Short mmCIF file of C-alpha atoms and ligand atoms in Angstrom, two decimals:
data_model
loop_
_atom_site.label_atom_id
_atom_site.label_comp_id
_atom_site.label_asym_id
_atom_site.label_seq_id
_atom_site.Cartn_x
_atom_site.Cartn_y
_atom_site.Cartn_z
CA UNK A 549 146.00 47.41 34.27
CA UNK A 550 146.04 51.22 35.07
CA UNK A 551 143.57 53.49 36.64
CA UNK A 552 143.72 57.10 36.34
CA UNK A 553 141.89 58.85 38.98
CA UNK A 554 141.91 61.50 41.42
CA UNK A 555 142.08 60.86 45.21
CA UNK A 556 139.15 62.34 46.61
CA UNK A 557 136.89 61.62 43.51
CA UNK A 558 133.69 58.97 44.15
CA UNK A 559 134.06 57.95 40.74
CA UNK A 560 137.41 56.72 41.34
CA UNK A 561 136.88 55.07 44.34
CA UNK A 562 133.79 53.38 42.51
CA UNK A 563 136.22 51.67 40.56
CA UNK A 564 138.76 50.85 43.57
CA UNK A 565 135.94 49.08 45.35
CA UNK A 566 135.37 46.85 42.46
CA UNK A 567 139.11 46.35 41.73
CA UNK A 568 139.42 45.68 45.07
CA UNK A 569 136.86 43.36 45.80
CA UNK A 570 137.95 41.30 42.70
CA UNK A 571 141.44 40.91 44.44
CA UNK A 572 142.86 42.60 41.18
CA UNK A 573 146.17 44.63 41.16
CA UNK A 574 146.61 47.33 39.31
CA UNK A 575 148.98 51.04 38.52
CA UNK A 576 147.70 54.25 39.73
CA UNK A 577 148.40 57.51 38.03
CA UNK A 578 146.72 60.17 39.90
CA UNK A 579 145.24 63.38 38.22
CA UNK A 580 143.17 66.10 39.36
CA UNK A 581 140.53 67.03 37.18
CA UNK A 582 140.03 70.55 39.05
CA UNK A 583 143.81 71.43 38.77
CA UNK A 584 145.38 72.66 34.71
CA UNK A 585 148.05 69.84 35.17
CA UNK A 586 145.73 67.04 36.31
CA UNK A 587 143.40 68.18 32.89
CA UNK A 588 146.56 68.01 31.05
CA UNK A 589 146.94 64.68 31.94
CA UNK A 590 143.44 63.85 30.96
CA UNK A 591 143.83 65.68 27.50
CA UNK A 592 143.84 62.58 25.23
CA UNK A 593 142.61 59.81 27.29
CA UNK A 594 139.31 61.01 28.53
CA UNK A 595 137.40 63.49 26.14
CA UNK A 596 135.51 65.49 28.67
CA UNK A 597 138.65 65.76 31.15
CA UNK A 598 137.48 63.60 33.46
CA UNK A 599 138.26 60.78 36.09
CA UNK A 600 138.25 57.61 36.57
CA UNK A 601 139.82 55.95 33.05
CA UNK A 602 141.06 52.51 32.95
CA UNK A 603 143.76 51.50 31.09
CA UNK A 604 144.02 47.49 30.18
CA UNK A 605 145.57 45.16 27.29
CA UNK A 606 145.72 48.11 25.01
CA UNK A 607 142.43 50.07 25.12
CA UNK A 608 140.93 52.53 27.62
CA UNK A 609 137.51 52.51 28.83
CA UNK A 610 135.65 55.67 30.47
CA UNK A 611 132.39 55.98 32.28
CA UNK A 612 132.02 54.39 35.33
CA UNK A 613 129.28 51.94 35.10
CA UNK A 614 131.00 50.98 31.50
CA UNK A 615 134.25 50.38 33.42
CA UNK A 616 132.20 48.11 36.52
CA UNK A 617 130.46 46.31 33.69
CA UNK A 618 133.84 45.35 31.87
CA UNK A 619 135.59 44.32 35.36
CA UNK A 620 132.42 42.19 36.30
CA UNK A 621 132.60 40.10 33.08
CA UNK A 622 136.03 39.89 32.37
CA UNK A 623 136.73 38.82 36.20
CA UNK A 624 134.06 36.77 37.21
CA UNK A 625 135.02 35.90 41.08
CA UNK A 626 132.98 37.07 42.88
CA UNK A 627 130.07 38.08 40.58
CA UNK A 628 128.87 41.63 41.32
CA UNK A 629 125.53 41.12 39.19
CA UNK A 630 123.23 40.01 40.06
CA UNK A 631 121.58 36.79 37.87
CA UNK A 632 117.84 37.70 38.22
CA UNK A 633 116.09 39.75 36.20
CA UNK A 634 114.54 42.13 38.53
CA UNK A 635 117.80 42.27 40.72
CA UNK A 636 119.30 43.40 37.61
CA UNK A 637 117.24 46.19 36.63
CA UNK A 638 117.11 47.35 40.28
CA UNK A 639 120.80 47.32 40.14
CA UNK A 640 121.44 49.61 36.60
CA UNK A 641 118.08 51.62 38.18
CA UNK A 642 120.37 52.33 41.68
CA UNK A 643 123.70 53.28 38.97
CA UNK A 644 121.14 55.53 36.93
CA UNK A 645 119.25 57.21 40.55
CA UNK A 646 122.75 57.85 41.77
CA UNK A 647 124.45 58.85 38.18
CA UNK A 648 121.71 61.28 37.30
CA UNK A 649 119.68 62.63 40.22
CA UNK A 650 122.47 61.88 42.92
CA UNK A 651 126.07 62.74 42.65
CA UNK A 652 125.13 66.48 42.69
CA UNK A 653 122.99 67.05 45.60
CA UNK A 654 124.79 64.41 47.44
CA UNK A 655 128.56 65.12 47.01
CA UNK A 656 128.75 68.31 45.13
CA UNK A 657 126.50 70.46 46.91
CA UNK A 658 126.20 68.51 50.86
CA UNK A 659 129.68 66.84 51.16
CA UNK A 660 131.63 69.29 49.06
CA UNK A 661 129.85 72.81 50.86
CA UNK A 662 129.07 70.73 54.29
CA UNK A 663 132.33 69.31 54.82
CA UNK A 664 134.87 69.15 52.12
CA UNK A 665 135.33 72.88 51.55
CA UNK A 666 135.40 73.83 55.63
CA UNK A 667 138.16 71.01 56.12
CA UNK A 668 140.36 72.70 53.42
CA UNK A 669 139.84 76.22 54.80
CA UNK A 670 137.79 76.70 52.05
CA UNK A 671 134.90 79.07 51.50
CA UNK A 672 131.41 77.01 51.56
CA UNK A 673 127.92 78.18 50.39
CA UNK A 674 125.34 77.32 52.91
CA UNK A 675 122.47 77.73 50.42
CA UNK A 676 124.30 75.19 48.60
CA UNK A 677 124.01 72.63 51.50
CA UNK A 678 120.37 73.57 51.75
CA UNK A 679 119.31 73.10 48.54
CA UNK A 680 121.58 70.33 48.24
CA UNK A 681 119.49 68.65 51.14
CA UNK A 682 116.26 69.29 49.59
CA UNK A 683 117.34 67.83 46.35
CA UNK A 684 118.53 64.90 48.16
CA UNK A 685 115.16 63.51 49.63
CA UNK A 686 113.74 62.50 47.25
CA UNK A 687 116.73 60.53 46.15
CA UNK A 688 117.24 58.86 49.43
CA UNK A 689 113.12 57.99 49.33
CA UNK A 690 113.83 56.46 45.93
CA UNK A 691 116.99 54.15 47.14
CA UNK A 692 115.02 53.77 50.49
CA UNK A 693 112.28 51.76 48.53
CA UNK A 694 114.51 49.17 46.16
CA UNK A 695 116.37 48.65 49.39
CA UNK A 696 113.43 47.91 51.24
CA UNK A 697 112.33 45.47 48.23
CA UNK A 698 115.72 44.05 48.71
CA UNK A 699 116.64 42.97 45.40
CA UNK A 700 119.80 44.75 45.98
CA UNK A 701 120.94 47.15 48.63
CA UNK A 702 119.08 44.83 50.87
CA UNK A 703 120.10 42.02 53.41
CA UNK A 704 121.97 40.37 49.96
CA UNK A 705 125.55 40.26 48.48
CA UNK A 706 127.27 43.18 47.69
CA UNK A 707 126.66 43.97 44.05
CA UNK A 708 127.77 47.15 41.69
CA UNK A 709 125.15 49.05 42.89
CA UNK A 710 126.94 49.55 46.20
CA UNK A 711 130.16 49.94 44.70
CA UNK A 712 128.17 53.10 43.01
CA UNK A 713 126.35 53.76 45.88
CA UNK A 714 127.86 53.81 48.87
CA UNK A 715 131.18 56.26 48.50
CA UNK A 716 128.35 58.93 47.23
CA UNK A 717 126.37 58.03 50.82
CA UNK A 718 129.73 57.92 52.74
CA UNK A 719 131.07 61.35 51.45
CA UNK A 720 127.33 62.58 52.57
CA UNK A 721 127.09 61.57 55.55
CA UNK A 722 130.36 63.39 56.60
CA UNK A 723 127.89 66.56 56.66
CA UNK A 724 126.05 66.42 59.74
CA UNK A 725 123.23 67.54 58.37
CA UNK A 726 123.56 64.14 56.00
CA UNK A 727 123.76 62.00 58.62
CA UNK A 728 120.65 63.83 60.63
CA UNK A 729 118.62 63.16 57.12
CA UNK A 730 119.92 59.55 55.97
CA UNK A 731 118.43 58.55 59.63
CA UNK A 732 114.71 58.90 58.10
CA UNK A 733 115.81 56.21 55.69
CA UNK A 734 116.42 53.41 57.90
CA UNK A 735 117.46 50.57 55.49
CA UNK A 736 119.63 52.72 53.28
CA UNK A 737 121.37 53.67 56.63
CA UNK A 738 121.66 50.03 57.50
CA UNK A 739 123.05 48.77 54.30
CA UNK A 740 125.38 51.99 54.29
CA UNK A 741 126.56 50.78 57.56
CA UNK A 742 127.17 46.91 56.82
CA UNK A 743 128.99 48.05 53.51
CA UNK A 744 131.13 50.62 54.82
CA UNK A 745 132.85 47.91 56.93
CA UNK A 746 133.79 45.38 54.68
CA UNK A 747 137.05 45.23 53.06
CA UNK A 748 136.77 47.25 49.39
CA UNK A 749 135.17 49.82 51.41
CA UNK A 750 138.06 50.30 54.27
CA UNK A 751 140.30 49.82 52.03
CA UNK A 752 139.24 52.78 49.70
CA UNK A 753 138.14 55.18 52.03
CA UNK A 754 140.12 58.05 51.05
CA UNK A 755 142.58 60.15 54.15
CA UNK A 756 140.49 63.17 54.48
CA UNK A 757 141.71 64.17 58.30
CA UNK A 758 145.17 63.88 56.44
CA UNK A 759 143.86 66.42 54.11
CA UNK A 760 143.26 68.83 56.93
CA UNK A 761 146.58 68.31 58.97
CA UNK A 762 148.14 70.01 55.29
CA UNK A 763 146.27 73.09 56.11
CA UNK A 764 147.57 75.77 58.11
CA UNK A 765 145.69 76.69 60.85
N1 GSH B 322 129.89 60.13 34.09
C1 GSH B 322 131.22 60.08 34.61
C2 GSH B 322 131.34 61.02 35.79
C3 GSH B 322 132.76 61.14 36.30
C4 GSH B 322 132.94 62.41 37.11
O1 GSH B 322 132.08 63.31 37.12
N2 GSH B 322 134.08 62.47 37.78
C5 GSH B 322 134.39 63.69 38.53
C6 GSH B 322 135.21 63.37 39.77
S1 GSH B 322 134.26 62.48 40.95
C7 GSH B 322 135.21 64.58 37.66
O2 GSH B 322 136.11 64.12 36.98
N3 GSH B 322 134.91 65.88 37.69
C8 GSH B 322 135.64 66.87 36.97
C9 GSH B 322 134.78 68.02 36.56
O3 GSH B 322 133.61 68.07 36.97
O4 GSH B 322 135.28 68.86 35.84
C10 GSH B 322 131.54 58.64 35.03
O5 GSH B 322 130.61 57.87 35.25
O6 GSH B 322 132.72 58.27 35.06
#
């Protein structure tokens, strides 16, 4: 089995998280998606040059939820879907919250202008982190509620909508003005918390502090 990803992506790590907590080993092959060689390296095995792609017994698969989906029911142990009906559709409504309405606010414009770009030396656009943090309430009040239900994201088993979730809340809160706002959402902070220690989540959590010792001061 080989993943192709890139480092710092929350797709990638997505994928890690389940790979990880299904005890499954696998090659690496690390390419950039922002940089011309790491979209070389994408020409031909992901159509829109981007990351994560898995590689297994002679086909690739792209998309992340396509690639969760595939790991959960080829590798059973432990389950990360959930058997009831409404658990389920709670779960692919998390993947679909976080896939459509999420990953931008949350990591593109808060983490990447409120944290990301600063720590590289980086210009950042502070009306990006604004509206970013707009965009993002409504999000958060959306994940707030199905973890309140508790179906997932709740007191429960980890399930694929963490794996989808959390790196996106993770890379947020490393904006202080993302952790200041995930505090009004008290059980998305919780679950974010009790996730964020357990195993597939240390073990994923990309270096960023290394990232900044590689910049000259
Ligand atoms: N819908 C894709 C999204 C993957 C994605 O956007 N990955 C980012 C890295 S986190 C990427 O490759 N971005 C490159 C770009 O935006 O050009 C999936 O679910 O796999």
């Amino acid at each position: 089995m080989r993943l192709i990803g890139y480092e710092f992506s929350v797709y990638t790590r997505i994928v890690k998280i389940a790979l990880s907590a299904k005890g499954l080993s696998y090659d690496y092959l690390e390419a950039d998606p922002f940089m011309p060689e790491g979209q070389a390296q994408l020409s031909g095995r992901h159509p829109f040059s981007r990351v994560p792609v898995l590689e297994y017994a002679g086909f690739e698969i792209w998309e992340t939820a396509a690639i969760l989906d595939y790991l959960d029911l080829a590798f059973s142990d432990p389950p990360l879907i959930p058997q009831g009906p409404l658990a389920r559709a709670r779960m692919r409504q998390v993947i679909g919250i976080v896939d459509n309405y999420g990953y931008w606010p949350l990591v593109r414009q808060v983490f990447s202008h409120g944290y990301f770009q600063p720590l590289l030396g980086e210009a950042a656009d502070r009306e990006e982190v604004e509206t970013g943090l707009r965009a993002s309430e409504p999000v958060l009040a959306a994940l707030e509620a199905i973890a309140v239900e508790g179906h997932v994201l709740g007191q429960g088993a980890m399930s694929l909508a963490d794996c989808h979730l959390i790196p996106m809340l993770e890379y947020f809160v490393q904006a202080p003005e993302g952790q200041t706002l995930i505090e009004h959402y008290p059980a998305l902070a919780a679950r974010l918390e009790l996730m964020r220690a357990m195993r597939p989540f240390l073990e994923t959590w990309p270096d960023l502090q290394a990232l900044k010792q590689e910049v000259p001061e």
